[in-house]
Amino acid sequence: MELTAQIGRGVLDGLAYVGALTRLSLQAAYYAFIGPFRGRPLRVERAFSQAMEVGVRALPVLSVITFFIGLILALQGAYELRKFGAIHFVADAVAISMTRELGPLITAIVVIGRSGSAFAAEIGTMKVNEEIDALETMAISPVQFLVTPKFLAMILMLPCLTIWANFMGILGGSLFGVAQADFSFLGYINATVDALFLRDIITGLIKSVMFGMTITAVGCSEGLNTGVGAESVGKSTTAAVVISIFLVVVVDLVFTSLFFFAGKG
Amino acid sequence: MPDANKMAAPAQNPDSDVMISLRDLRVSYGTREILHGINLDVRRAETLVILGGSGSGKSTLLRTLVGLERPSSGEIWLRGKNLATISDKDLDEIRRKLGMSFQSGALFGSMTVGENVGLPLREHTKLEDSTIEIMTRLKLEQVGLGGFEDYYPSELSGGMKKRAAVARALSMDPEILFFDEPSAGLDPIIAAGIDQLILELKQAFHMTIIVVTHELASAFLIADQMVYIDKGVIIAQGTPAEMKANPLPRVRQFFDRVAEPEVEQEMDYLQMLTAEHRRPVRR
């Protein structure tokens, strides 16, 4: 009885948390897309500086990581394909796995590590320093002021970063293709283009937008729910990273299943 | 007439000079009640000092007055609206007429002092940037920080941060100004400067000022009225002279800085916890 009650409570808490995240995302979306038409100006310059931080500054590390991931994919794929004398399919394998799955996922994980944690730490520190209270007493909505620019930056930059990640992954794969699978560079790129459907890229980008919303909501919500003291900022930051990674994988599963069954029908 | 709608509100004090009126105000965190039925009137242009020990509920009272905590029951009448039942939109409307200076200053670290002070104007008015700059400079001069617009809060001393926070609280020309522990963490000379600033604001703008503090010297200097809160209840109230003469043992202990007997303190603490935190019996 006690165990089932605990499981029940856990599920309810989980659902309440997801509900709170959804509410936060909807509020941010309201301030981003509807608010400006109702006399609540958008903080464009803040969104822009957030986009620089979330997007542009993530490029070096993301480029290196996804280049390596592309190369690893090619190596792993070739290991199996070689047995069937089908090593030239390595371009297809890399292209499809990068665009449909690993491009968006690796991008999300890099962004969680860089920006999701930073959101929680920034907002958490503001909470501890009474700055969130100060915003509220000045009749300024913390969601409008703090969350909305981050939300906009994320849903714009994650798809951009994902496209870049796809490209770097394919480039990584091409290194193996040229060195070990008798491809010319152009031949590898042509094989990649032939293997890809627009659908592969689009589904990846749709997922990346959803990942962006998830990361923003978790990072900001953990920051806003920070308790008292410096220690709780650390806890919020850790929680933001762990929960974001978990929820991004869940969102990934949901959307991949949706695309799978929708594509079938 | 600004008090027209206020007079129409139910349970209002007929005295039109009353700015804030609390009726049986109760505030709880979870199942634990912090304020147990506060009744209080604050008059226009009056400086009210809320005194009390740590954990007495005085900061909770201040947070409730600016709408950061919602009461579990009771009424808070302010500008003709009951904050206990008010909508978020109306609350925001009222908050534009309130200024709050937080204990830590709560300045935004990523903005300069000037941007901090100008923020409410930039968010709530359609004024030109140049006008906002001039108003910001005026507010900073009022608190003795003229010329510090381009500094970041991290570059200011503790006392200067407090002053900058006051300038920000003043930026929308509030009717009521709230201070949470204005002199906490400051040396006596800087703290006296903050007291002086509060007195100047009171004289220059006839503002209603509410200060939460446990600094006695500061309290007696700035107060017109004082209340003493103990364990979530107002146990003494009056002018500084009346408070000085108050015979209640708890108040005397506070004013005379007498320590609590050690053993009793722990029992008191446990008793307080169990009395206020009675949970339903578990299976």
XYZ file of C-alpha atoms in Angstrom:
548
model
C 0.000 0.000 0.000
C 2.786 2.344 1.024
C 4.778 1.594 -2.163
C 1.853 2.138 -4.519
C 1.035 5.376 -2.705
C 4.627 6.509 -3.180
C 4.569 5.642 -6.878
C 1.264 7.461 -7.243
C 2.619 10.531 -5.500
C 5.756 10.426 -7.653
C 3.711 10.291 -10.850
C 1.478 13.131 -9.685
C 4.503 15.265 -8.756
C 6.054 14.515 -12.146
C 2.873 15.499 -13.981
C 2.577 18.682 -11.901
C 6.175 19.560 -12.790
C 5.574 19.017 -16.504
C 2.379 21.064 -16.166
C 4.335 23.925 -14.569
C 6.918 23.769 -17.379
C 4.169 23.878 -19.998
C 2.602 26.862 -18.281
C 5.937 28.692 -18.171
C 6.533 27.969 -21.874
C 3.046 29.174 -22.784
C 3.558 32.385 -20.790
C 6.904 32.984 -22.498
C 5.314 32.278 -25.895
C 2.532 34.745 -25.062
C 5.020 37.509 -24.206
C 7.087 36.648 -27.307
C 4.361 36.448 -29.953
C 1.140 38.022 -28.649
C 2.334 40.514 -26.007
C 4.018 42.880 -28.502
C 0.617 43.436 -30.166
C -0.981 44.210 -26.814
C 1.323 46.992 -25.718
C 3.943 44.832 -24.006
C 7.123 45.589 -25.929
C 9.521 42.770 -26.708
C 13.047 43.077 -25.346
C 14.693 42.512 -28.716
C 18.199 43.563 -27.692
C 18.158 41.157 -24.743
C 16.905 38.337 -26.961
C 19.686 39.164 -29.401
C 22.410 39.065 -26.742
C 20.974 35.791 -25.428
C 21.004 34.416 -28.985
C 24.678 35.317 -29.252
C 25.377 33.552 -25.987
C 23.237 30.473 -26.673
C 24.018 30.167 -30.353
C 27.120 31.838 -31.664
C 29.365 31.165 -28.670
C 28.383 27.471 -28.712
C 29.659 27.039 -32.287
C 33.313 26.106 -31.601
C 32.639 23.342 -29.091
C 29.588 22.084 -31.001
C 31.557 21.980 -34.262
C 34.332 19.864 -32.789
C 31.974 17.499 -30.989
C 29.678 16.885 -33.958
C 32.637 16.500 -36.321
C 33.932 13.730 -34.064
C 30.460 12.199 -33.715
C 30.164 12.079 -37.523
C 33.536 10.407 -37.738
C 32.628 7.907 -34.996
C 29.326 7.129 -36.744
C 31.210 6.422 -39.968
C 33.663 4.140 -38.166
C 30.939 2.252 -36.333
C 28.756 2.010 -39.435
C 31.629 0.820 -41.603
C 32.463 -1.927 -39.102
C 29.113 -3.582 -39.817
C 28.628 -2.508 -43.456
C 32.063 -3.855 -44.414
C 30.859 -7.395 -43.695
C 28.284 -7.075 -46.461
C 30.597 -5.300 -48.879
C 28.388 -2.255 -48.541
C 30.893 0.204 -47.154
C 29.771 2.846 -49.654
C 26.512 3.085 -47.692
C 28.450 4.715 -44.894
C 27.516 8.152 -46.287
C 23.812 7.268 -46.029
C 24.217 5.922 -42.510
C 25.984 9.044 -41.281
C 23.615 11.441 -43.062
C 20.436 9.829 -41.782
C 21.587 9.269 -38.216
C 22.946 12.811 -37.941
C 19.963 14.687 -39.364
C 17.211 12.591 -37.823
C 18.685 11.938 -34.416
C 22.202 12.783 -33.375
C 22.411 16.318 -34.767
C 19.443 17.585 -32.741
C 20.275 15.472 -29.682
C 23.975 16.321 -29.423
C 23.163 20.004 -30.025
C 20.592 19.896 -27.239
C 23.044 18.259 -24.845
C 25.766 20.822 -25.603
C 23.250 23.659 -25.142
C 22.003 22.147 -21.868
C 25.556 22.078 -20.566
C 26.320 25.631 -21.669
C 23.035 27.517 -21.448
C 20.461 25.449 -19.534
C 22.778 25.411 -16.539
C 23.605 29.105 -17.003
C 19.887 30.033 -17.054
C 19.309 28.215 -13.769
C 22.416 29.744 -12.183
C 21.618 33.277 -13.370
C 17.966 33.270 -12.360
C 18.741 31.303 -9.170
C 21.316 33.885 -8.085
C 18.815 36.650 -8.824
C 16.257 34.824 -6.688
C 18.697 34.513 -3.785
C 19.619 38.219 -4.087
C 15.918 39.231 -3.948
C 16.178 40.549 -7.526
C 13.181 38.471 -8.641
C 11.168 39.932 -5.746
C 12.390 43.385 -6.776
C 11.089 42.820 -10.329
C 7.701 41.794 -8.971
C 7.419 44.798 -6.658
C 8.238 47.003 -9.651
C 5.275 45.362 -11.448
C 7.614 43.790 -14.001
C 6.844 40.165 -14.814
C 9.958 37.990 -14.298
C 8.699 35.743 -17.103
C 8.450 38.645 -19.516
C 11.692 40.224 -18.381
C 13.922 37.175 -17.964
C 12.378 34.069 -19.513
C 10.981 35.428 -22.786
C 14.317 36.646 -24.274
C 15.878 33.276 -23.430
C 12.883 31.439 -24.885
C 13.108 33.367 -28.159
C 16.875 32.920 -28.366
C 16.536 29.175 -27.809
C 13.780 28.434 -30.296
C 15.625 30.454 -32.952
C 19.148 29.281 -32.256
C 18.645 25.561 -31.599
C 17.446 24.820 -35.162
C 20.315 26.920 -36.534
C 22.837 25.105 -34.368
C 21.272 21.788 -35.379
C 21.717 22.536 -39.079
C 25.334 23.398 -38.376
C 25.760 20.224 -36.293
C 24.334 18.121 -39.144
C 26.766 19.726 -41.544
C 29.784 19.192 -39.263
C 28.750 15.582 -38.606
C 28.557 14.880 -42.324
C 31.938 16.543 -42.721
C 33.328 14.252 -40.025
C 31.865 11.250 -41.824
C 33.391 12.396 -45.090
C 36.868 12.251 -43.547
C 36.413 8.510 -43.117
C 34.643 8.197 -46.455
C 37.529 9.812 -48.326
C 40.283 8.090 -46.350
C 38.871 4.573 -46.095
C 35.874 4.044 -48.376
C 37.208 5.198 -51.745
C 34.961 8.259 -51.898
C 36.064 11.529 -53.380
C 34.948 14.453 -51.177
C 32.382 15.568 -53.756
C 31.295 11.983 -54.286
C 30.675 11.632 -50.538
C 28.639 14.831 -50.434
C 26.622 13.688 -53.474
C 25.952 10.320 -51.832
C 24.796 12.193 -48.699
C 22.472 14.461 -50.660
C 21.020 11.457 -52.492
C 20.433 9.604 -49.242
C 18.604 12.445 -47.490
C 14.988 13.408 -47.826
C 13.840 16.860 -46.807
C 11.659 15.052 -44.272
C 14.761 13.794 -42.417
C 16.052 17.315 -41.936
C 12.655 18.837 -41.086
C 11.811 16.237 -38.427
C 15.189 16.892 -36.819
C 14.553 20.628 -36.810
C 11.059 20.248 -35.338
C 12.591 18.199 -32.553
C 15.257 20.829 -31.989
C 12.597 23.528 -31.484
C 10.881 21.312 -28.904
C 14.236 20.676 -27.217
C 14.841 24.434 -27.069
C 11.509 24.993 -25.311
C 12.218 22.151 -22.884
C 15.703 23.402 -21.987
C 14.489 26.984 -21.447
C 11.512 25.925 -19.351
C 13.541 23.593 -17.130
C 16.499 25.985 -16.704
C 14.309 29.002 -15.923
C 11.860 27.094 -13.743
C 14.680 25.581 -11.659
C 16.165 29.071 -11.322
C 12.852 30.609 -10.264
C 12.292 27.817 -7.714
C 15.705 28.252 -6.087
C 15.540 28.290 -2.284
C 17.695 30.334 0.054
C 21.485 30.614 -0.083
C 24.322 29.934 -2.470
C 24.049 26.172 -1.988
C 20.552 26.094 -3.466
C 21.813 27.826 -6.623
C 24.199 24.895 -7.088
C 21.362 22.439 -6.541
C 19.140 24.243 -9.070
C 21.916 24.200 -11.652
C 22.518 20.477 -11.227
C 18.777 19.777 -11.306
C 18.391 21.884 -14.459
C 21.033 19.820 -16.286
C 19.817 16.405 -15.123
C 16.123 17.092 -15.667
C 16.756 18.771 -19.041
C 18.707 15.796 -20.363
C 16.000 13.410 -19.144
C 13.132 15.452 -20.574
C 14.922 16.072 -23.881
C 15.247 12.297 -24.310
C 11.557 11.860 -23.418
C 10.527 14.578 -25.889
C 12.809 12.938 -28.464
C 11.091 9.581 -27.944
C 7.613 11.106 -28.203
C 8.346 13.004 -31.410
C 10.337 10.201 -33.016
C 7.406 7.849 -32.369
C 4.989 10.433 -33.748
C 7.038 10.841 -36.937
C 7.431 7.073 -37.244
C 3.738 6.265 -37.005
C 2.632 9.338 -38.946
C 5.120 8.491 -41.706
C 3.789 4.942 -41.846
C 0.183 6.078 -42.165
C -10.396 63.170 -4.920
C -8.005 60.275 -4.548
C -9.839 58.651 -1.659
C -13.258 58.508 -3.291
C -13.211 54.821 -4.151
C -11.332 54.004 -0.998
C -14.170 55.400 1.084
C -16.619 53.250 -0.802
C -14.771 50.064 0.068
C -16.260 47.977 2.846
C -14.603 47.626 6.246
C -12.755 50.875 5.662
C -11.645 53.148 8.384
C -13.709 56.351 8.034
C -10.491 58.283 8.595
C -9.536 59.282 5.030
C -5.945 59.803 6.124
C -5.417 56.081 6.433
C -3.185 54.780 3.610
C -2.975 51.132 4.554
C -5.413 49.230 6.679
C -4.881 45.641 7.881
C -7.761 43.635 9.328
C -7.139 40.267 11.024
C -4.321 39.523 8.577
C -3.067 35.948 8.638
C -0.207 34.605 6.527
C 0.961 30.991 6.342
C 3.860 29.180 4.728
C 2.423 25.747 3.976
C 0.700 24.545 7.142
C 2.617 26.923 9.390
C 0.961 30.211 10.246
C 3.480 33.060 10.553
C 1.212 36.051 11.181
C -1.729 35.425 13.523
C -4.265 38.148 12.904
C -2.610 41.556 12.463
C -4.728 44.728 12.784
C -2.990 47.953 11.833
C -3.633 51.360 10.259
C -0.901 53.421 8.605
C -1.649 57.101 8.088
C -0.628 59.283 5.170
C 2.833 60.896 5.439
C 3.559 58.857 8.540
C 6.732 56.844 9.118
C 5.879 53.494 10.660
C 8.677 51.347 12.052
C 7.970 47.649 12.453
C 10.193 46.209 15.169
C 10.682 42.617 16.188
C 13.268 39.941 16.731
C 14.526 37.506 14.121
C 11.765 35.144 13.036
C 9.055 37.340 14.567
C 7.235 37.682 11.247
C 8.098 41.343 10.572
C 9.692 40.659 7.187
C 6.741 38.452 6.229
C 4.439 41.358 7.095
C 6.426 43.673 4.815
C 6.443 41.120 1.976
C 2.677 40.744 2.352
C 2.178 44.514 2.206
C 3.935 44.730 -1.178
C 2.053 41.690 -2.501
C 4.960 39.211 -2.500
C 3.012 36.913 -0.153
C -0.707 36.319 -0.334
C -2.522 36.236 3.010
C -4.340 33.055 4.017
C -7.141 35.201 5.444
C -7.899 38.770 6.493
C -7.846 42.041 4.578
C -5.181 44.498 3.390
C -6.763 47.745 2.165
C -4.489 49.901 0.036
C -5.650 52.554 -2.439
C -9.195 51.252 -2.131
C -8.316 47.681 -3.075
C -8.082 44.596 -0.901
C -4.712 43.013 -1.686
C -5.930 39.692 -0.289
C -8.392 39.179 -3.134
C -6.969 41.450 -5.820
C -6.312 40.324 -9.409
C -2.719 40.238 -10.668
C -3.454 43.113 -13.044
C -4.808 45.381 -10.296
C -1.928 44.385 -8.032
C 0.559 45.494 -10.705
C -1.349 48.779 -10.988
C -0.978 49.367 -7.240
C 2.661 48.291 -7.211
C 3.539 51.125 -9.568
C 2.679 53.467 -6.704
C 4.836 51.562 -4.202
C 8.587 51.651 -3.835
C 10.530 48.933 -2.070
C 14.140 48.989 -0.928
C 15.316 45.452 -0.231
C 17.707 44.387 2.502
C 20.410 43.374 0.025
C 19.628 46.259 -2.322
C 18.549 43.734 -4.993
C 20.079 45.809 -7.782
C 20.434 43.974 -11.098
C 24.097 43.070 -11.397
C 24.063 43.002 -15.193
C 22.882 46.627 -15.434
C 24.544 49.896 -14.494
C 23.185 51.918 -11.588
C 21.557 54.307 -14.066
C 19.856 51.457 -15.948
C 18.662 49.992 -12.648
C 17.085 53.264 -11.553
C 15.587 53.944 -14.987
C 14.182 50.421 -15.407
C 10.678 51.037 -13.969
C 10.357 54.179 -16.117
C 11.509 52.317 -19.210
C 9.044 49.459 -18.534
C 5.989 51.439 -17.483
C 6.158 54.774 -19.293
C 6.566 55.880 -22.884
C 9.127 58.550 -21.992
C 12.018 59.303 -24.326
C 15.388 57.823 -23.389
C 16.816 61.324 -22.859
C 14.009 62.188 -20.408
C 14.549 58.938 -18.542
C 18.257 59.742 -18.292
C 17.526 63.145 -16.767
C 15.008 61.673 -14.311
C 17.479 58.939 -13.373
C 20.173 61.525 -12.682
C 17.741 63.522 -10.511
C 16.786 60.457 -8.467
C 20.443 59.563 -7.975
C 21.209 63.117 -6.868
C 18.343 62.928 -4.373
C 20.031 59.989 -2.667
C 23.502 61.524 -2.904
C 24.766 59.369 -5.754
C 24.953 61.968 -8.521
C 27.505 60.970 -11.171
C 27.390 57.234 -10.430
C 25.052 56.364 -13.334
C 27.617 54.332 -15.233
C 28.926 52.293 -12.320
C 27.907 48.666 -11.918
C 26.419 47.627 -8.549
C 29.474 45.441 -7.865
C 31.619 48.590 -7.964
C 29.629 50.287 -5.178
C 30.066 50.014 -1.401
C 27.298 48.568 0.801
C 25.893 51.963 1.745
C 25.974 53.191 -1.859
C 24.112 50.077 -3.009
C 21.393 50.820 -0.448
C 21.175 54.397 -1.706
C 20.976 53.259 -5.308
C 18.202 50.839 -4.314
C 16.330 53.746 -2.712
C 16.759 55.781 -5.906
C 15.256 52.896 -7.889
C 12.376 52.636 -5.403
C 11.787 56.386 -5.881
C 11.863 56.309 -9.669
C 8.092 56.032 -10.175
C 7.393 58.708 -7.495
C 5.746 56.258 -5.118
C 3.122 57.190 -2.537
C 4.413 54.607 -0.104
C 8.035 53.634 0.379
C 8.998 50.352 2.059
C 12.384 49.577 3.586
C 13.513 46.113 4.623
C 16.321 46.407 7.214
C 17.793 49.607 5.699
C 20.833 49.707 7.974
C 21.566 45.979 8.250
C 25.205 45.179 7.544
C 26.302 48.837 7.481
C 28.697 50.532 9.883
C 27.131 53.097 12.267
C 28.265 56.099 10.229
C 26.868 54.801 6.920
C 23.727 53.592 8.724
C 23.218 57.084 10.154
C 23.503 58.413 6.598
C 20.673 56.112 5.496
C 18.541 57.278 8.460
C 19.223 60.849 7.408
C 18.153 60.009 3.851
C 14.865 58.538 5.087
C 14.213 61.675 7.159
C 14.972 63.894 4.151
C 12.601 61.922 1.905
C 9.893 62.191 4.499
C 10.304 65.946 4.860
C 10.722 66.685 1.158
C 7.968 64.493 -0.307
C 5.618 63.813 2.642
C 5.783 60.157 1.733
C 4.272 57.379 3.750
C 7.230 55.263 4.818
C 7.213 51.786 6.328
C 10.477 50.467 7.728
C 11.223 47.012 9.082
C 14.244 46.974 11.336
C 15.714 45.736 14.568
C 18.176 48.638 14.852
C 16.797 50.546 17.833
C 18.744 53.797 17.444
C 17.616 54.093 13.848
C 14.032 53.162 14.709
C 13.634 55.830 17.404
C 15.167 58.471 15.154
C 12.930 58.021 12.124
C 9.627 56.700 13.520
C 6.350 58.568 13.988
C 4.655 55.338 14.965
C 6.100 51.999 16.015
C 4.723 48.493 16.295
C 6.461 45.582 17.984
C 5.789 42.131 16.551
C 6.465 39.004 18.557
C 5.750 35.502 17.235
C 3.441 36.832 14.549
C 1.331 39.109 16.771
C 1.527 42.861 17.393
C 2.078 43.104 21.136
C 2.854 46.813 21.423
C 2.102 49.902 19.376
C 2.537 53.665 19.782
C 4.740 56.686 19.302
C 8.469 56.330 20.092
C 7.878 57.998 23.496
C 5.011 55.633 24.309
C 7.064 52.640 23.228
C 9.990 53.702 25.409
C 7.650 53.711 28.379
C 6.002 50.390 27.468
C 6.140 48.065 30.481
C 5.623 44.720 28.644
C 8.466 42.354 29.605
C 9.039 41.173 26.032
C 9.335 44.755 24.751
C 11.583 45.769 27.656
C 13.790 42.754 26.982
C 14.172 43.839 23.339
C 14.852 47.498 24.135
C 17.250 46.695 26.995
C 19.039 43.972 24.985
C 18.500 41.243 27.596
C 19.433 37.733 26.448
C 16.916 34.924 26.532
C 17.674 32.247 29.192
C 19.291 29.384 27.262
C 17.249 26.346 28.378
C 13.958 28.121 28.127
C 14.859 29.273 24.639
C 15.152 25.745 23.306
C 11.898 24.645 24.972
C 10.179 27.747 23.674
C 11.462 26.993 20.226
C 10.249 23.390 20.292
C 6.938 24.435 21.742
C 6.531 27.069 19.083
C 7.255 24.521 16.371
C 4.851 21.884 17.693
C 2.102 24.357 18.498
C 2.167 25.970 15.078
C 2.958 22.924 13.056
C 0.340 20.416 14.123
C 0.039 17.923 11.333
C -2.832 15.482 10.963
C -1.985 12.171 12.636
C -0.514 9.727 10.155
C -1.712 6.183 9.685
